[in-house]
PDB file of C-alpha atoms in Angstrom:
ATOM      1  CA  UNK H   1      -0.190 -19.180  -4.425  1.00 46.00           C
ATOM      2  CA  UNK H   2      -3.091 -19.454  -2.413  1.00 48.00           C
ATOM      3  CA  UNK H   3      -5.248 -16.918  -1.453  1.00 50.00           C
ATOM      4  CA  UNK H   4      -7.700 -16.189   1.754  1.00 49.00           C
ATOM      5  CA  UNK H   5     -10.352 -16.136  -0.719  1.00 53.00           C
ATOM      6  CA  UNK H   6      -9.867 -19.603  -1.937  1.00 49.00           C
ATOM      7  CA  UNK H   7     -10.596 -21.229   1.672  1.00 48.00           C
ATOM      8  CA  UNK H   8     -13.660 -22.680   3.296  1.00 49.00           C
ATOM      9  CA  UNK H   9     -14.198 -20.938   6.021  1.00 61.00           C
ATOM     10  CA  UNK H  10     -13.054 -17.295   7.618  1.00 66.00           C
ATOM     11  CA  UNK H  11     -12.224 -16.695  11.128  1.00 81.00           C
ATOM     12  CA  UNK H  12     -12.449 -13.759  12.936  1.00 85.00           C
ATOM     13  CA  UNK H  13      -8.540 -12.610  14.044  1.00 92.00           C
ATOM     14  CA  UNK H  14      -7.668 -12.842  17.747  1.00 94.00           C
ATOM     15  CA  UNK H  15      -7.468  -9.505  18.862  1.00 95.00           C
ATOM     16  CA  UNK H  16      -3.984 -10.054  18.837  1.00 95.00           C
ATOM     17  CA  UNK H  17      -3.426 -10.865  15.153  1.00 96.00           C
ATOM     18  CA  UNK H  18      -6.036  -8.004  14.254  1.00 97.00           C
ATOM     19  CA  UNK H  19      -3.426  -5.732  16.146  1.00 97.00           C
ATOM     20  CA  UNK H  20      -0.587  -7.176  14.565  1.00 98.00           C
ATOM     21  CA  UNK H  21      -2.318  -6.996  10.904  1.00 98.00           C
ATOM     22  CA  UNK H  22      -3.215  -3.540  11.348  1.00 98.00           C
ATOM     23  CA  UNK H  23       0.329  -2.425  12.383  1.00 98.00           C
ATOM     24  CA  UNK H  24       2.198  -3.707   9.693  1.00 98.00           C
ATOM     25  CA  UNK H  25      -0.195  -2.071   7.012  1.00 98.00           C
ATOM     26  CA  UNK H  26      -0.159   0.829   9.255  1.00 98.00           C
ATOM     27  CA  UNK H  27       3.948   0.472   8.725  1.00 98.00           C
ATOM     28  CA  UNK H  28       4.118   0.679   5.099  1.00 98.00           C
ATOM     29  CA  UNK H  29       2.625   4.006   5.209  1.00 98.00           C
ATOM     30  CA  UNK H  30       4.244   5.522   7.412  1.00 98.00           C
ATOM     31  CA  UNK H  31       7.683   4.740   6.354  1.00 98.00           C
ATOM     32  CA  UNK H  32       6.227   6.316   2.916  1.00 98.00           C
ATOM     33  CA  UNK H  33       4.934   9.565   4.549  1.00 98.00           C
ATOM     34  CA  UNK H  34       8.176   9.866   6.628  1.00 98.00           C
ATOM     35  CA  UNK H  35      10.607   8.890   3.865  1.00 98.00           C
ATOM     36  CA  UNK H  36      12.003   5.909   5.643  1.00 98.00           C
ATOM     37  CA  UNK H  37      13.026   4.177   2.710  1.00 97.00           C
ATOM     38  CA  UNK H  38      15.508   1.606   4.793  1.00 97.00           C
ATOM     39  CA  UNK H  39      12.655   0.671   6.888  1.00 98.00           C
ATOM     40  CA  UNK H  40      10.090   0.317   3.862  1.00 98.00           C
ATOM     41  CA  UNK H  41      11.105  -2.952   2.762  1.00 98.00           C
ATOM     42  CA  UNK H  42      10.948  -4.625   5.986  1.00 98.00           C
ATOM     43  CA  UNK H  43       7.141  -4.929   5.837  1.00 98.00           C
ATOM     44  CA  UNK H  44       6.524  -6.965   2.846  1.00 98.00           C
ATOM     45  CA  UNK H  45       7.108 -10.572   2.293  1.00 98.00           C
ATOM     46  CA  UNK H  46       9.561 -11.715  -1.384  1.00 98.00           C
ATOM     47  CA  UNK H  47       7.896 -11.191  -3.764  1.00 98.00           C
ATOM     48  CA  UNK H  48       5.244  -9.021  -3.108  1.00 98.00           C
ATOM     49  CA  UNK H  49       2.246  -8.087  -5.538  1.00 98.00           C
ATOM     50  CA  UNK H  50       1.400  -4.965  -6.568  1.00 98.00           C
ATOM     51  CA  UNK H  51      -1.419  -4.011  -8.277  1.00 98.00           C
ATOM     52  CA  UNK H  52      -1.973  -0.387  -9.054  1.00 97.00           C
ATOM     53  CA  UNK H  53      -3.431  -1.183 -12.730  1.00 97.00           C
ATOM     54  CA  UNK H  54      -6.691   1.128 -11.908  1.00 96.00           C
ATOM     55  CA  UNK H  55      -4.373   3.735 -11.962  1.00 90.00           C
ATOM     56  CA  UNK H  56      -1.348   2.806 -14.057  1.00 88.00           C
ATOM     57  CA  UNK H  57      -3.051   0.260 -16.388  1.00 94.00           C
ATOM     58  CA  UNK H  58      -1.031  -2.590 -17.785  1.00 97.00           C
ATOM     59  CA  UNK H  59      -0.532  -5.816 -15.101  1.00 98.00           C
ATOM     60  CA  UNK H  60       0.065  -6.477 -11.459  1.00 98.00           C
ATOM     61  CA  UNK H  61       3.629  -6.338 -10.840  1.00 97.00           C
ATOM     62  CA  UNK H  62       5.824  -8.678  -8.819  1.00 98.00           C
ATOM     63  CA  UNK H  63       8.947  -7.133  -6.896  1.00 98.00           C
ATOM     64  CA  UNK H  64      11.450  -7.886  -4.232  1.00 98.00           C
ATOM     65  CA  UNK H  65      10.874  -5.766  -1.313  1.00 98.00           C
ATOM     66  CA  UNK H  66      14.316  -4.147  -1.897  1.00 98.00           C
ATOM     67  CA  UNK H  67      12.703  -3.214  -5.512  1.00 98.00           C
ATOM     68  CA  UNK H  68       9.824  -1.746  -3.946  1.00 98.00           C
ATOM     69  CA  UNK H  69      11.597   0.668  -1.491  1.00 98.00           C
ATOM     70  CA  UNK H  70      14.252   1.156  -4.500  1.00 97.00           C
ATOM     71  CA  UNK H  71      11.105   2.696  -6.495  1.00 96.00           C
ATOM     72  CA  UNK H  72       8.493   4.122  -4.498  1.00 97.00           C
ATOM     73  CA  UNK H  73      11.493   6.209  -2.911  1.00 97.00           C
ATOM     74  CA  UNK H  74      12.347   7.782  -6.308  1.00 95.00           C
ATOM     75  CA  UNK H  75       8.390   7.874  -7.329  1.00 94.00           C
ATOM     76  CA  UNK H  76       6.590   8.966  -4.224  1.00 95.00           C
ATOM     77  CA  UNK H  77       9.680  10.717  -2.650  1.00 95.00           C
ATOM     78  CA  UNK H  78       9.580  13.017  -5.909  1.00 94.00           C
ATOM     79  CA  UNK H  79       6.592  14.727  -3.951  1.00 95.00           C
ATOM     80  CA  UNK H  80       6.981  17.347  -1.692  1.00 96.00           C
ATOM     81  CA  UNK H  81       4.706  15.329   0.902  1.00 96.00           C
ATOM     82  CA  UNK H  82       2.530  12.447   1.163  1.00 97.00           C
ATOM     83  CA  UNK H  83       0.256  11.462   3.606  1.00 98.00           C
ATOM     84  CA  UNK H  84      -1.731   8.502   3.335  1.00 98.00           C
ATOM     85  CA  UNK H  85      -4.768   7.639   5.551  1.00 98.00           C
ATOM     86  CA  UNK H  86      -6.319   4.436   5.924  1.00 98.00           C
ATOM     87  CA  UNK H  87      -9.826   3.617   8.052  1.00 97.00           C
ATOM     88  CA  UNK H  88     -12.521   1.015   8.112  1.00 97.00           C
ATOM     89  CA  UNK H  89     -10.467  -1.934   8.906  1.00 97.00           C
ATOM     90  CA  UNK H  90     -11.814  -5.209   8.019  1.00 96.00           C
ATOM     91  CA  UNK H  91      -9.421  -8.321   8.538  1.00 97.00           C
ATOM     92  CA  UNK H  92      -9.765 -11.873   8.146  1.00 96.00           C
ATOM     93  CA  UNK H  93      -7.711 -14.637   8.526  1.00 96.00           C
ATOM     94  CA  UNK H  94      -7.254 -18.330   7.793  1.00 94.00           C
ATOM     95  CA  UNK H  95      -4.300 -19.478   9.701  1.00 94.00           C
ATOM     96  CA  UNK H  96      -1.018 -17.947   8.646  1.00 96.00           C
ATOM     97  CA  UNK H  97      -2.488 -15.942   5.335  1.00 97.00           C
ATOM     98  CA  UNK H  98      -4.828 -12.678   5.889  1.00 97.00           C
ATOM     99  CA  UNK H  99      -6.446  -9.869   4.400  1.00 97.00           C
ATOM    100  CA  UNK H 100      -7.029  -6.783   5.533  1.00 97.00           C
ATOM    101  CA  UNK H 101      -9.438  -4.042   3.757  1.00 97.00           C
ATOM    102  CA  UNK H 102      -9.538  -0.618   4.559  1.00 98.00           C
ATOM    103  CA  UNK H 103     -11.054   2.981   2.482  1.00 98.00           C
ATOM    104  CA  UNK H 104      -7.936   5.215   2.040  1.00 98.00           C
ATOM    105  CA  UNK H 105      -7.258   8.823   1.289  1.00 98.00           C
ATOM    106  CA  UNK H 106      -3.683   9.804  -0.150  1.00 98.00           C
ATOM    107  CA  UNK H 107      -2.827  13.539  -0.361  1.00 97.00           C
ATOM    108  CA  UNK H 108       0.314  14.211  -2.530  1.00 96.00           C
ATOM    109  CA  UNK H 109       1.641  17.461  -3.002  1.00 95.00           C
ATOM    110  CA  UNK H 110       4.306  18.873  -5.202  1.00 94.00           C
ATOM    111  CA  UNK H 111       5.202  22.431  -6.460  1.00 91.00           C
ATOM    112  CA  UNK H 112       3.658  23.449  -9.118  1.00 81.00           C
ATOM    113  CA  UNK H 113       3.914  26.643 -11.471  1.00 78.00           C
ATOM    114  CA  UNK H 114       1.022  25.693 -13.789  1.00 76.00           C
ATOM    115  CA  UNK H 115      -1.418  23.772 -11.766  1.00 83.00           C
ATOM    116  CA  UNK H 116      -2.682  22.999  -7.863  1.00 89.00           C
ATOM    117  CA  UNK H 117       0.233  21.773  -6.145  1.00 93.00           C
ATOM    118  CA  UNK H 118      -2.559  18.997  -4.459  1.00 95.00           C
ATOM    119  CA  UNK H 119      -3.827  15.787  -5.724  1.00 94.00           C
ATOM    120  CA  UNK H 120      -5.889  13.816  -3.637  1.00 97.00           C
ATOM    121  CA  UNK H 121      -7.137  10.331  -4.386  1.00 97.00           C
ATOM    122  CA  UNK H 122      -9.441   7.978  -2.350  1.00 98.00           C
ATOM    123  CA  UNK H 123     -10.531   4.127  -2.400  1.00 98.00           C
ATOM    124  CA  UNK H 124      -9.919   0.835  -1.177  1.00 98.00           C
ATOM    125  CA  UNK H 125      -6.303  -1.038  -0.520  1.00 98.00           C
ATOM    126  CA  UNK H 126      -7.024  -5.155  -0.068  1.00 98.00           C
ATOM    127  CA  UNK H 127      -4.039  -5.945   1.455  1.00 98.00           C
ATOM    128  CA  UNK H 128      -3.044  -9.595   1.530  1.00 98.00           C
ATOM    129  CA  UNK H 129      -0.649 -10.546   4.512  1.00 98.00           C
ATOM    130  CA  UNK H 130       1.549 -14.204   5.281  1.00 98.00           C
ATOM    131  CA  UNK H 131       2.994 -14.718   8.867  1.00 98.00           C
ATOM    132  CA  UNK H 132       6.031 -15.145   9.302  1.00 96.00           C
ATOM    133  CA  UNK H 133       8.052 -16.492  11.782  1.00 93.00           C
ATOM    134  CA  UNK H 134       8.006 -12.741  13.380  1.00 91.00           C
ATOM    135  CA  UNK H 135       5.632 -10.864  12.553  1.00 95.00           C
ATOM    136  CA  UNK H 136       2.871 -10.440   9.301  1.00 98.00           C
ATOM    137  CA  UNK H 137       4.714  -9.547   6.176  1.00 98.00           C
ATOM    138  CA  UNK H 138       2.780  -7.948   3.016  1.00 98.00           C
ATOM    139  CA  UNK H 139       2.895  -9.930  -0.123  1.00 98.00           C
ATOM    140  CA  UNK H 140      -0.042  -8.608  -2.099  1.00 98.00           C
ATOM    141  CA  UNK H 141      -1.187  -4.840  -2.112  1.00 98.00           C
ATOM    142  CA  UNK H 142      -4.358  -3.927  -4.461  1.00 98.00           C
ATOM    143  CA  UNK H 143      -5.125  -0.534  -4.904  1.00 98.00           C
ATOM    144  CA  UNK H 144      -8.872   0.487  -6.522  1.00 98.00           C
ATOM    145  CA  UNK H 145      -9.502   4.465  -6.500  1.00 98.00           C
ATOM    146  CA  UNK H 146     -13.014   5.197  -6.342  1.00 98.00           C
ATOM    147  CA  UNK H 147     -12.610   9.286  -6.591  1.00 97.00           C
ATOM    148  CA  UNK H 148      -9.979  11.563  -7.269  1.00 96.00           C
ATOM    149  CA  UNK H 149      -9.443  15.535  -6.823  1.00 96.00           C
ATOM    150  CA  UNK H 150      -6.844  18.429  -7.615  1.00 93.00           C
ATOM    151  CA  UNK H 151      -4.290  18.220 -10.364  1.00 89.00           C
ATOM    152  CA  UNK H 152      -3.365  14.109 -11.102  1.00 87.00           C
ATOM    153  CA  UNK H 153      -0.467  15.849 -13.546  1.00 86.00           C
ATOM    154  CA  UNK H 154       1.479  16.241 -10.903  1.00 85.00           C
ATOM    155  CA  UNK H 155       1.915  12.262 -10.970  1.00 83.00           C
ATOM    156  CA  UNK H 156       3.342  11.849 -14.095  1.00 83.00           C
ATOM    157  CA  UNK H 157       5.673  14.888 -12.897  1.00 83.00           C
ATOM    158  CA  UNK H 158       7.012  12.465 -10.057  1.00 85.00           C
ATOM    159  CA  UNK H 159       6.585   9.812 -12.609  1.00 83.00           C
ATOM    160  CA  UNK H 160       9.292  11.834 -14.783  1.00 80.00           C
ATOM    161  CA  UNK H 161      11.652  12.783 -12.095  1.00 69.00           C
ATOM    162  CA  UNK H 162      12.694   9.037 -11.973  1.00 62.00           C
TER     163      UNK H 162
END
């Protein structure tokens, strides 16, 4: 597949498609931090990349957006809470592919009798969009923490619960 960073040239969005960029990635974390696991999938393109390896290790992996709101409900809705913050938007686009780039900051909390019940990690998502016939679908999500604070055990706790 082709990538924005393979083409010639980059053109600023239209104000319209920055909107529309920023919405949909906005999307995906909301319907994490509110638990709307239905509405989850709706926002990324099949397949979709992930790539969490800075965290996880191992390779990118490739699911079906139903596979995606299958796990990350049993993963990240282990946790008491989430809330995940995103700021410093930079998009680009090249006709129907873009990127957007933003600094993040996830809080995840979960009870916990021997530790902080907070882990907080922060970094960069690139986000790699296609439009669609509707709207701007996600089909490539990188993830690359830069810092980290609180108790990161209580990830492999969610990690168990599933």
């Amino acid at each position: 597949m082709s990538t924005i960073d393979d083409a010639k040239e980059f053109h600023m969005p239209t104000a319209q498609d920055r909107t529309d960029i920023i919405e949909a990635v906005t999307r995906l974390f909301w319907y994490v931090d509110v638990r709307d696991w239905n509405a989850l999938p709706t926002v990324f393109a099949d397949p979709v990349v992930l790539d969490y390896t800075k965290i996880w290790g191992g390779e990118p992996m490739v699911r079906t957006p139903e596979q995606v709101g299958e796990e990350w409900s049993k993963l990240l809705g282990a946790f008491d809470a989430t809330q995940h913050l995103l700021g410093n938007h930079l998009v680009r686009v090249d006709g129907d592919r873009a990127v957007l780039t933003a600094v993040f900051q996830a809080i995840h909390l979960m009870s916990n009798p021997l530790g902080s019940p907070r882990w907080t990690l922060g970094g960069t998502y690139r986000i790699e969009l296609a439009r669609s016939a509707n709207d701007w679908l996600i089909d490539t999500v990188v993830m690359t923490p830069t810092w980290a604070d609180g108790n990161k055990d209580i990830l492999a706790q969610a990690a168990q619960s599933w």
